[in-house]
Coordinates of C-alpha atoms and ligand atoms in Angstrom, one line a residue:
X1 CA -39.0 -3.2 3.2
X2 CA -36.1 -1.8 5.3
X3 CA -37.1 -1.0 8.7
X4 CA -34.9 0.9 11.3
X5 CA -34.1 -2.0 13.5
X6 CA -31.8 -3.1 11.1
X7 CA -30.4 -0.3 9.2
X8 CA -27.3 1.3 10.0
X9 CA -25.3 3.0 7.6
X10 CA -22.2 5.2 7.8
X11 CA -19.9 8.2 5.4
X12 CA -16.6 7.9 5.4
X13 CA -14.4 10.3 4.1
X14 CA -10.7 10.3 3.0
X15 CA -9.2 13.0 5.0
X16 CA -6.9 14.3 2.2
X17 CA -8.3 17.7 1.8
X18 CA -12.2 19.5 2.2
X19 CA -15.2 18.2 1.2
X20 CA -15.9 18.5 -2.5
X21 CA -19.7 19.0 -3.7
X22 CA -19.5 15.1 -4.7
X23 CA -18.5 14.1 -1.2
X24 CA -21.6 16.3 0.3
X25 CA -23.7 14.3 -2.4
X26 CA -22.5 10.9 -1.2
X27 CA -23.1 12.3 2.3
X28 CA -26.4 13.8 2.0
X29 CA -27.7 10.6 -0.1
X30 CA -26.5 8.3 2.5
X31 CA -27.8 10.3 5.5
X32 CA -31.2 10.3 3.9
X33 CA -31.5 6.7 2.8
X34 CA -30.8 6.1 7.0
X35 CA -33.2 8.6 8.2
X36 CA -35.9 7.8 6.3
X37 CA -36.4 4.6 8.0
X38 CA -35.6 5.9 11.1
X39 CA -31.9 4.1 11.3
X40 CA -28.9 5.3 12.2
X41 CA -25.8 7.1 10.6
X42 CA -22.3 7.1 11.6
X43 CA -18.9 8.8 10.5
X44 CA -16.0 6.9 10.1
X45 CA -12.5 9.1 9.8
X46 CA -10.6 6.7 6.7
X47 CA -7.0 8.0 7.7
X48 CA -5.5 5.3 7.2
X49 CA -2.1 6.8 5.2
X50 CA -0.5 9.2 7.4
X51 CA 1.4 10.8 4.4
X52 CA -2.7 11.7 2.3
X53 CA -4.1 13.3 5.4
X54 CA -4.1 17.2 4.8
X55 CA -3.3 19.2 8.2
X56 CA -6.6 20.7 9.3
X57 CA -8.9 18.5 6.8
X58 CA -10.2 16.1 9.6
X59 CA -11.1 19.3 11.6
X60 CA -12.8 21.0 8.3
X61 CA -14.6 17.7 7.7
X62 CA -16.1 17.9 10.8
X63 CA -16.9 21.6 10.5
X64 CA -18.5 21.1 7.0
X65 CA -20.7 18.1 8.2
X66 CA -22.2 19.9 11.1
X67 CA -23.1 23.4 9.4
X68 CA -24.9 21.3 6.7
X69 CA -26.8 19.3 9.6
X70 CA -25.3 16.4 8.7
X71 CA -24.9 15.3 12.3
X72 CA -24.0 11.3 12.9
X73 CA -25.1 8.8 15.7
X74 CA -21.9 7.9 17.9
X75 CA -18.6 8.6 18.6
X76 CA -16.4 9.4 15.3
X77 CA -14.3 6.5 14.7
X78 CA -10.4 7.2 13.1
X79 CA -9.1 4.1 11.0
X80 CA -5.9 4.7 11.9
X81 CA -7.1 4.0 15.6
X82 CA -7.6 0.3 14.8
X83 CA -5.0 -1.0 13.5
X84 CA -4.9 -4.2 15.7
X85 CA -8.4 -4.8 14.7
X86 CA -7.1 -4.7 10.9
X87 CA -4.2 -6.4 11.7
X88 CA -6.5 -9.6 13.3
X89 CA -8.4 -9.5 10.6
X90 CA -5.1 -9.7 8.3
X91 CA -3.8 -12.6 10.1
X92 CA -7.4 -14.9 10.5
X93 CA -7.0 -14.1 6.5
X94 CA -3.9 -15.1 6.2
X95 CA -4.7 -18.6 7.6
X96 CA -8.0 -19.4 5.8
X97 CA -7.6 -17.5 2.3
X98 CA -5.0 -17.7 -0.6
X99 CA -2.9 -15.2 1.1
X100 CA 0.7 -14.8 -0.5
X101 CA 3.8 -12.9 -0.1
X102 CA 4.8 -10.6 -3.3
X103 CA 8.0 -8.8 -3.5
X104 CA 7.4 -7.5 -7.4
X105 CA 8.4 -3.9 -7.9
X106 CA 6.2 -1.6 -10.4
X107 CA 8.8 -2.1 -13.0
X108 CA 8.0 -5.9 -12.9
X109 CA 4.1 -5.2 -13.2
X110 CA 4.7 -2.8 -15.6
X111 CA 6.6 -5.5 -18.1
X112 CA 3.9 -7.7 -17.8
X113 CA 1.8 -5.1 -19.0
X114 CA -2.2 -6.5 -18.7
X115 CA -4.5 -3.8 -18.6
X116 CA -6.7 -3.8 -15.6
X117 CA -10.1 -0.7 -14.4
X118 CA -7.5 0.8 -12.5
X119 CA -4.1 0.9 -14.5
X120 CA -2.1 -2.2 -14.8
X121 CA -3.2 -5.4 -13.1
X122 CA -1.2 -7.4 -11.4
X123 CA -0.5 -10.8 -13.2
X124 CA 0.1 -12.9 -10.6
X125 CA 3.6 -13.3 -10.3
X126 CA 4.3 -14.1 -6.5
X127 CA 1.3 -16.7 -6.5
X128 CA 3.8 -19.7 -6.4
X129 CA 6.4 -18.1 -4.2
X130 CA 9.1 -15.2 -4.8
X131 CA 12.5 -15.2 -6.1
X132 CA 13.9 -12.9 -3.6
X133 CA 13.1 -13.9 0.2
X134 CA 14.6 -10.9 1.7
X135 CA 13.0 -7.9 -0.4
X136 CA 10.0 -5.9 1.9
X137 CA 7.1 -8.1 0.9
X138 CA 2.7 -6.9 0.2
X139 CA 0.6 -9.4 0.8
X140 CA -1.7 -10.5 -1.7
X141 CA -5.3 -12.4 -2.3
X142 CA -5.5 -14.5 -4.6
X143 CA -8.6 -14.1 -6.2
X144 CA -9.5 -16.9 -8.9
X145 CA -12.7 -18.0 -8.7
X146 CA -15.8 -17.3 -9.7
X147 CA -16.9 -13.5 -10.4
X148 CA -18.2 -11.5 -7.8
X149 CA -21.8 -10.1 -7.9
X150 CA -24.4 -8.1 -5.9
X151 CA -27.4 -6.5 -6.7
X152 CA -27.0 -2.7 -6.1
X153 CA -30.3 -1.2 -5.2
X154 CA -29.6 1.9 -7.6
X155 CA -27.3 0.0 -10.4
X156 CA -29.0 -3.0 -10.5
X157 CA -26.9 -6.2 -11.1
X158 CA -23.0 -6.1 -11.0
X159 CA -20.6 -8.0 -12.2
X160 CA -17.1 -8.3 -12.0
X161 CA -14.4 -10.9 -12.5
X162 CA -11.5 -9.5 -10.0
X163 CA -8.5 -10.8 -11.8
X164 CA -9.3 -9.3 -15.0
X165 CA -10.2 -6.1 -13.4
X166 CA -7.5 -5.6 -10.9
X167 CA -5.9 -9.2 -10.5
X168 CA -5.0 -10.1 -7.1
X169 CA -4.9 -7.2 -4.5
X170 CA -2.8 -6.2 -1.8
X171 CA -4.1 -7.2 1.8
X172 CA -1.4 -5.5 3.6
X173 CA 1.2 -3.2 2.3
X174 CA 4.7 -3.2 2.8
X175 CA 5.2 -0.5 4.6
X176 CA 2.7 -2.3 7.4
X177 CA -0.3 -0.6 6.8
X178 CA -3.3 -1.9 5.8
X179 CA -4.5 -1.7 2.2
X180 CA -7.7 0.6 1.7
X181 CA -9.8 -2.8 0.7
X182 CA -8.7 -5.0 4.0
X183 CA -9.4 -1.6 6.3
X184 CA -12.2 -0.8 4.4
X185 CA -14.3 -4.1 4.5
X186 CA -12.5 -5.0 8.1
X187 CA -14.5 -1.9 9.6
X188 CA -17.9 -2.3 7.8
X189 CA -18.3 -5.6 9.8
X190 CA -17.0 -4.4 12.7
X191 CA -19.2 -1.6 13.0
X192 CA -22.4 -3.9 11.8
X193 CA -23.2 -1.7 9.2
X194 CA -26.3 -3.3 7.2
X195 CA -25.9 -0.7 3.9
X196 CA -22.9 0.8 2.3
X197 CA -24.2 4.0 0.4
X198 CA -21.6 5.8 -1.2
X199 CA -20.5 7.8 -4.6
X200 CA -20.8 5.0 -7.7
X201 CA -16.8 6.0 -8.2
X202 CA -16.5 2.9 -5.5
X203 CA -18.8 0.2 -7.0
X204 CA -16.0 -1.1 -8.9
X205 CA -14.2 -1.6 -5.4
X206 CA -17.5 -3.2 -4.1
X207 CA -16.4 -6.8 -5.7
X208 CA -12.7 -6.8 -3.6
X209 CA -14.6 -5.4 -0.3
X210 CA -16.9 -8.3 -0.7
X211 CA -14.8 -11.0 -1.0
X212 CA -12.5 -9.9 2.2
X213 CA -16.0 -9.9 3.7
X214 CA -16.7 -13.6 2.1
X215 CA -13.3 -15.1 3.6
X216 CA -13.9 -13.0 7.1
X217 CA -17.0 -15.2 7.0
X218 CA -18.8 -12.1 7.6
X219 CA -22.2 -11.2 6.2
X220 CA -22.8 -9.0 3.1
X221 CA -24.8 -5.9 3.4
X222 CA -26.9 -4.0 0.9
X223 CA -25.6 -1.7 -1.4
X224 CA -25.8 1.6 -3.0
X225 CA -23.6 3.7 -5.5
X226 CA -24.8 7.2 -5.9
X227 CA -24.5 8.8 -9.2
X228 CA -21.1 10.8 -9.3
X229 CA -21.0 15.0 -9.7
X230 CA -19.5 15.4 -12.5
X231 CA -16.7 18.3 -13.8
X232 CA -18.2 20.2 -16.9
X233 CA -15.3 18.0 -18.8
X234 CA -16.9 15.4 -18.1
X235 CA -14.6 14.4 -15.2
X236 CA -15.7 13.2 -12.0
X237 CA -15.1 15.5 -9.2
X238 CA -11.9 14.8 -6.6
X239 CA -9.5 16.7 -5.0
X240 CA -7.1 15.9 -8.1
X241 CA -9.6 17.4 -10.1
X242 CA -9.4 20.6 -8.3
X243 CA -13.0 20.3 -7.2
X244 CA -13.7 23.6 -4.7
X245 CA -14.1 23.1 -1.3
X246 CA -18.1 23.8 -0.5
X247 CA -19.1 27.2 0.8
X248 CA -20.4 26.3 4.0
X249 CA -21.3 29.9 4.5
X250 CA -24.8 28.9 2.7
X251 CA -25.3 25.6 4.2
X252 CA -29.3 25.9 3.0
X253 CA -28.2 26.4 -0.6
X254 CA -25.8 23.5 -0.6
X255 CA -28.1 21.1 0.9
X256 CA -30.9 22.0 -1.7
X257 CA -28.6 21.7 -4.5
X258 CA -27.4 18.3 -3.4
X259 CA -30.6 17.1 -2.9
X260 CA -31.6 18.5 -6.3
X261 CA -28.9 16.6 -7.8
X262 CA -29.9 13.4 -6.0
X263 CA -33.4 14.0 -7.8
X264 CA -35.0 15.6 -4.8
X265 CA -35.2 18.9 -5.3
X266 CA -37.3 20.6 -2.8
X267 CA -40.3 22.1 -3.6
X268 CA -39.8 26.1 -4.1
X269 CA -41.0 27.4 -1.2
X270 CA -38.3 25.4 0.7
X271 CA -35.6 27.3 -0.8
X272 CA -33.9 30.0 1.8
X273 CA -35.7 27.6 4.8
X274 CA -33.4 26.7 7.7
X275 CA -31.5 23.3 7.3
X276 CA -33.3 21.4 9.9
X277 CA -36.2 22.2 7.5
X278 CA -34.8 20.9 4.4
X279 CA -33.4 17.9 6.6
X280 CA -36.9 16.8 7.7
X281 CA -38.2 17.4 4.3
X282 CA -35.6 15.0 2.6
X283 CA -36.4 12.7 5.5
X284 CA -40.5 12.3 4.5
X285 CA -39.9 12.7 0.8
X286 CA -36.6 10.3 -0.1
X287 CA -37.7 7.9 -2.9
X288 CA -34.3 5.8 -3.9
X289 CA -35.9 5.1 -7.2
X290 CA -35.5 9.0 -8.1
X291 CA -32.2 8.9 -8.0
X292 CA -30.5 9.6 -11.6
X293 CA -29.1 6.8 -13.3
X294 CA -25.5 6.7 -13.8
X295 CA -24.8 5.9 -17.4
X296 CA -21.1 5.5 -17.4
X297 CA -21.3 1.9 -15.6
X298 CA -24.0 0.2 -18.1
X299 CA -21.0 -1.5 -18.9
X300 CA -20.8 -3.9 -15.7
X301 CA -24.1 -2.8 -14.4
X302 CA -27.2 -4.1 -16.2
Ligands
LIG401 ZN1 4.6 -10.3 -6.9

């Protein structure tokens, strides 16, 4: 049983363009699960790449969020505000983990050729030191070991051995920014957040995030991976898929369909009520075991 003393939970959005219908999803599912025991929910800006934020999209983040009531507890925190907190974090790693320099270039990935979930994965090259000393350097975890699992509380048991997925991943890029992971994991702990609820096109990032958390020492949260929106293609939906941003102009509409989709559709004579209505609806009627199953990830899921 999850109470409110010890749930907070959090959305945090890529500012690299609007809100797609998915990212409402992930939002409105996460907001719920939080409300519904009375916890709290905060927003976390994840900007960490200057060159993928979109002028104007933090400002139409914001904008979206609020007309759909999703309204957050606390300040809004930027990533890119905290990068001596990541960088800390980077260097404690550093000293306790299998940290290592890598100065491969793609091309030398690439003739190695392993396939990996995300493209090629890296075979470990760099693990016993680099040929070229002088050559801008990632940083790398070495992650051998045993595989990584969690129990998801909508996917059930996960599994996945890092280096065949991905191989080792970058820590810290070359061009001094953090990598997505490191931030990512770095700023969960700091914030105390107890669950990670997000779109089920992150579980297979889950495993990395939890082993920075493992070598931070820090303690793991629970999680949940909402099913994804999918294109009519079959696609999922993200900004390279040309998803549309949301027409905030009907805020009550959106809401009910994303509810809907999260297998809470509210009863008909909710639909054309005020948000705030629909808001303490979801609040009183949110069942996580409703949610749809996401078929595509029966594969490491089970
Ligand atoms: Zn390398």
């Amino acid at each position: 049983m999850i109470t409110a003393a010890d749930y907070r939970g959090r959305f945090a959005p890529t500012p690299s363009g609007s809100l797609h219908f998915g990212s409402i999803v992930a939002a409105v599912g996460s907001r719920t699960d939080a409300l519904a025991v009375g916890g709290e929910w905060h927003l976390r800006i994840d900007d960490l790449d200057p060159r993928r934020v979109a002028p104007g999209a933090i400002d139409a983040i914001l904008q979206c969020l609020e007309s759909l009531g999703l309204t957050w507890d606390g300040p809004v925190v930027y990533q890119s505000r905290r990068h001596d907190a990541h960088r800390a974090a980077f260097e404690q790693l550093r000293r306790d983990a299998p940290v290592y320099r890598c100065t491969c270039p793609r091309s030398r990935i690439a003739r190695a050729g392993l396939p990996g979930i995300e493209g090629l994965r890296y075979p470990g090259t760099c693990r016993h030191g680099t040929a070229d000393p002088g050559a801008p350097a990632s940083w790398r975890l070495d992650v051998r070991g045993d595989p990584i699992e969690f129990l998801d509380r909508s996917l059930g048991r996960y599994v996945q051995d890092i280096d065949a997925a991905t191989g080792d991943f970058v820590l810290w890029r070359a061009d001094d920014i953090p990598s997505y992971h490191l931030a990512c994991a770095v700023d969960d702990v700091l914030d105390g957040f107890t669950d990670i609820v997000r779109g089920a096109d992150l579980a297979a990032s889950t495993p990395r995030q939890i082993l920075v958390r493992r070598w931070l020492g820090a303690h793991e949260p629970r999680w949940m991976h909402l099913p994804l929106v999918r294109h009519p293609s079959g696609e999922k939906l993200s900004k390279q898929t040309l998803a549309s941003a949301v027409d905030t102009t009907r805020p009550a509409t959106v809401l009910c369909h994303a509810l809907a989709f999260l297998g809470h559709a509210p009863l008909p004579d909710l639909v054309g009520a005020p948000v705030a209505e629909l808001w303490a609806w979801a609040k009183e009627h949110w069942v996580p075991a409703r949610l749809p199953v996401a078929p595509d990830l029966s594969e490491t899921a089970g």
